[in-house]
XYZ file of C-alpha atoms in Angstrom:
148
model
C 112.923 65.000 132.965
C 113.750 64.768 136.692
C 117.385 65.459 135.845
C 116.356 68.585 133.894
C 114.210 69.846 136.782
C 117.040 69.288 139.268
C 119.458 71.115 136.985
C 117.084 74.082 136.604
C 116.445 74.212 140.349
C 120.199 74.076 141.078
C 120.838 76.781 138.519
C 118.193 79.043 140.085
C 119.634 78.520 143.585
C 123.156 79.386 142.382
C 121.882 82.418 140.439
C 119.917 83.678 143.466
C 122.976 83.271 145.703
C 125.136 85.152 143.209
C 122.645 88.021 142.920
C 122.361 88.221 146.699
C 126.150 88.417 147.040
C 126.324 91.054 144.292
C 123.732 93.195 146.084
C 125.663 92.959 149.359
C 128.896 94.008 147.655
C 127.145 96.920 145.917
C 125.952 98.397 149.212
C 129.140 97.877 151.229
C 129.805 101.093 153.102
C 132.759 103.436 152.731
C 131.945 105.294 155.948
C 129.156 106.861 157.964
C 128.044 110.150 159.439
C 129.148 110.680 163.030
C 127.686 114.202 163.347
C 125.075 116.144 161.381
C 123.545 119.537 162.105
C 121.339 121.736 159.931
C 120.421 120.741 156.399
C 122.666 117.996 154.997
C 121.582 115.802 152.091
C 123.065 112.814 150.302
C 122.564 112.026 146.621
C 122.862 108.252 146.452
C 121.937 106.109 143.462
C 119.534 108.713 142.111
C 117.809 109.440 145.434
C 118.048 112.492 147.689
C 118.189 111.550 151.365
C 118.349 113.636 154.537
C 121.618 112.803 156.332
C 121.609 111.691 159.967
C 124.219 110.436 162.422
C 124.881 106.745 161.755
C 123.800 106.930 158.098
C 126.067 104.967 155.754
C 127.816 106.593 152.767
C 129.157 104.752 149.749
C 131.567 105.356 146.933
C 129.869 107.631 144.387
C 127.658 109.427 146.929
C 127.376 113.227 146.845
C 127.123 115.031 150.193
C 125.664 118.542 150.234
C 125.486 120.892 153.217
C 123.067 123.828 153.290
C 123.714 127.360 154.604
C 123.349 126.154 158.204
C 124.540 122.571 157.637
C 127.677 120.837 158.854
C 128.627 117.173 158.911
C 131.436 114.885 159.996
C 132.037 111.427 158.564
C 134.148 108.573 159.893
C 135.450 106.513 157.019
C 136.395 102.812 157.024
C 140.092 103.663 157.243
C 139.357 105.827 160.328
C 139.853 109.068 158.377
C 137.588 111.903 159.504
C 136.018 114.184 156.894
C 134.360 117.369 158.121
C 132.190 119.432 155.770
C 131.287 123.016 156.592
C 128.198 124.920 155.440
C 127.444 125.449 151.737
C 129.660 122.559 150.658
C 129.374 119.827 148.051
C 131.630 116.769 148.147
C 131.696 113.676 145.934
C 133.183 110.403 147.205
C 134.593 109.481 143.788
C 136.720 106.584 145.022
C 136.516 105.390 148.590
C 137.134 101.694 149.176
C 134.783 99.754 151.403
C 137.728 98.285 153.298
C 140.615 99.888 155.174
C 142.921 97.284 153.636
C 142.488 98.960 150.217
C 144.603 102.084 150.274
C 143.772 105.228 148.409
C 140.780 107.474 147.920
C 139.629 110.334 145.691
C 137.350 113.003 147.142
C 136.069 115.861 144.955
C 135.206 119.132 146.681
C 133.134 121.072 144.143
C 132.092 123.811 146.572
C 132.725 124.842 150.168
C 135.149 123.727 152.861
C 136.426 120.266 153.749
C 138.699 119.387 156.640
C 140.273 115.944 156.503
C 142.118 114.027 159.207
C 143.828 111.275 157.237
C 146.430 109.883 159.649
C 146.275 106.191 158.733
C 145.505 106.254 155.030
C 148.720 105.448 153.219
C 152.449 105.938 152.981
C 152.013 106.714 149.274
C 151.617 110.484 148.918
C 149.166 110.024 146.026
C 147.178 107.302 147.762
C 144.654 109.889 148.941
C 143.569 112.761 146.702
C 141.398 115.770 147.392
C 140.384 117.466 144.139
C 138.867 120.826 143.261
C 138.202 122.373 139.850
C 141.699 123.879 139.757
C 143.942 121.582 141.818
C 144.529 118.081 143.153
C 146.157 117.643 146.550
C 147.926 114.372 147.356
C 147.919 113.621 151.060
C 150.299 111.384 152.978
C 148.414 111.657 156.245
C 147.737 114.649 158.425
C 145.183 117.358 159.108
C 144.225 119.260 155.946
C 141.816 122.103 155.226
C 140.584 122.643 151.654
C 138.289 125.419 150.432
C 136.705 125.700 146.984
C 135.115 129.089 146.268
C 133.041 130.037 143.234
């Protein structure tokens, strides 16, 4: 009986540690806001949040700027993403670590300027997508606009 209790207790400790590690991995950041003005919101895991400088963004987040909103993000790989007013961007794939190369950013509306100097030597390692085109970026300053 004591052996069974020790086994159950050990199992619970290991399970709790695993769940804790899983939760930390799930919320690892892809980048954060360095500048926000006007109305800028983030759809993250089913919640709508008001963006603010220093706020973390994760893979899968949707960033929306209002008519007077603008935002700049600094990503883990030191790329800078700047969203202008009336924009909507989805961080489809953005690794939590600069050591993982490659990213996919969907611009569904508005204007996105990206400074991607250190991302990758692979021209398709970083993709900016719209409804009608995908742009592969080797590393430079790019301006993308998606109009309705």
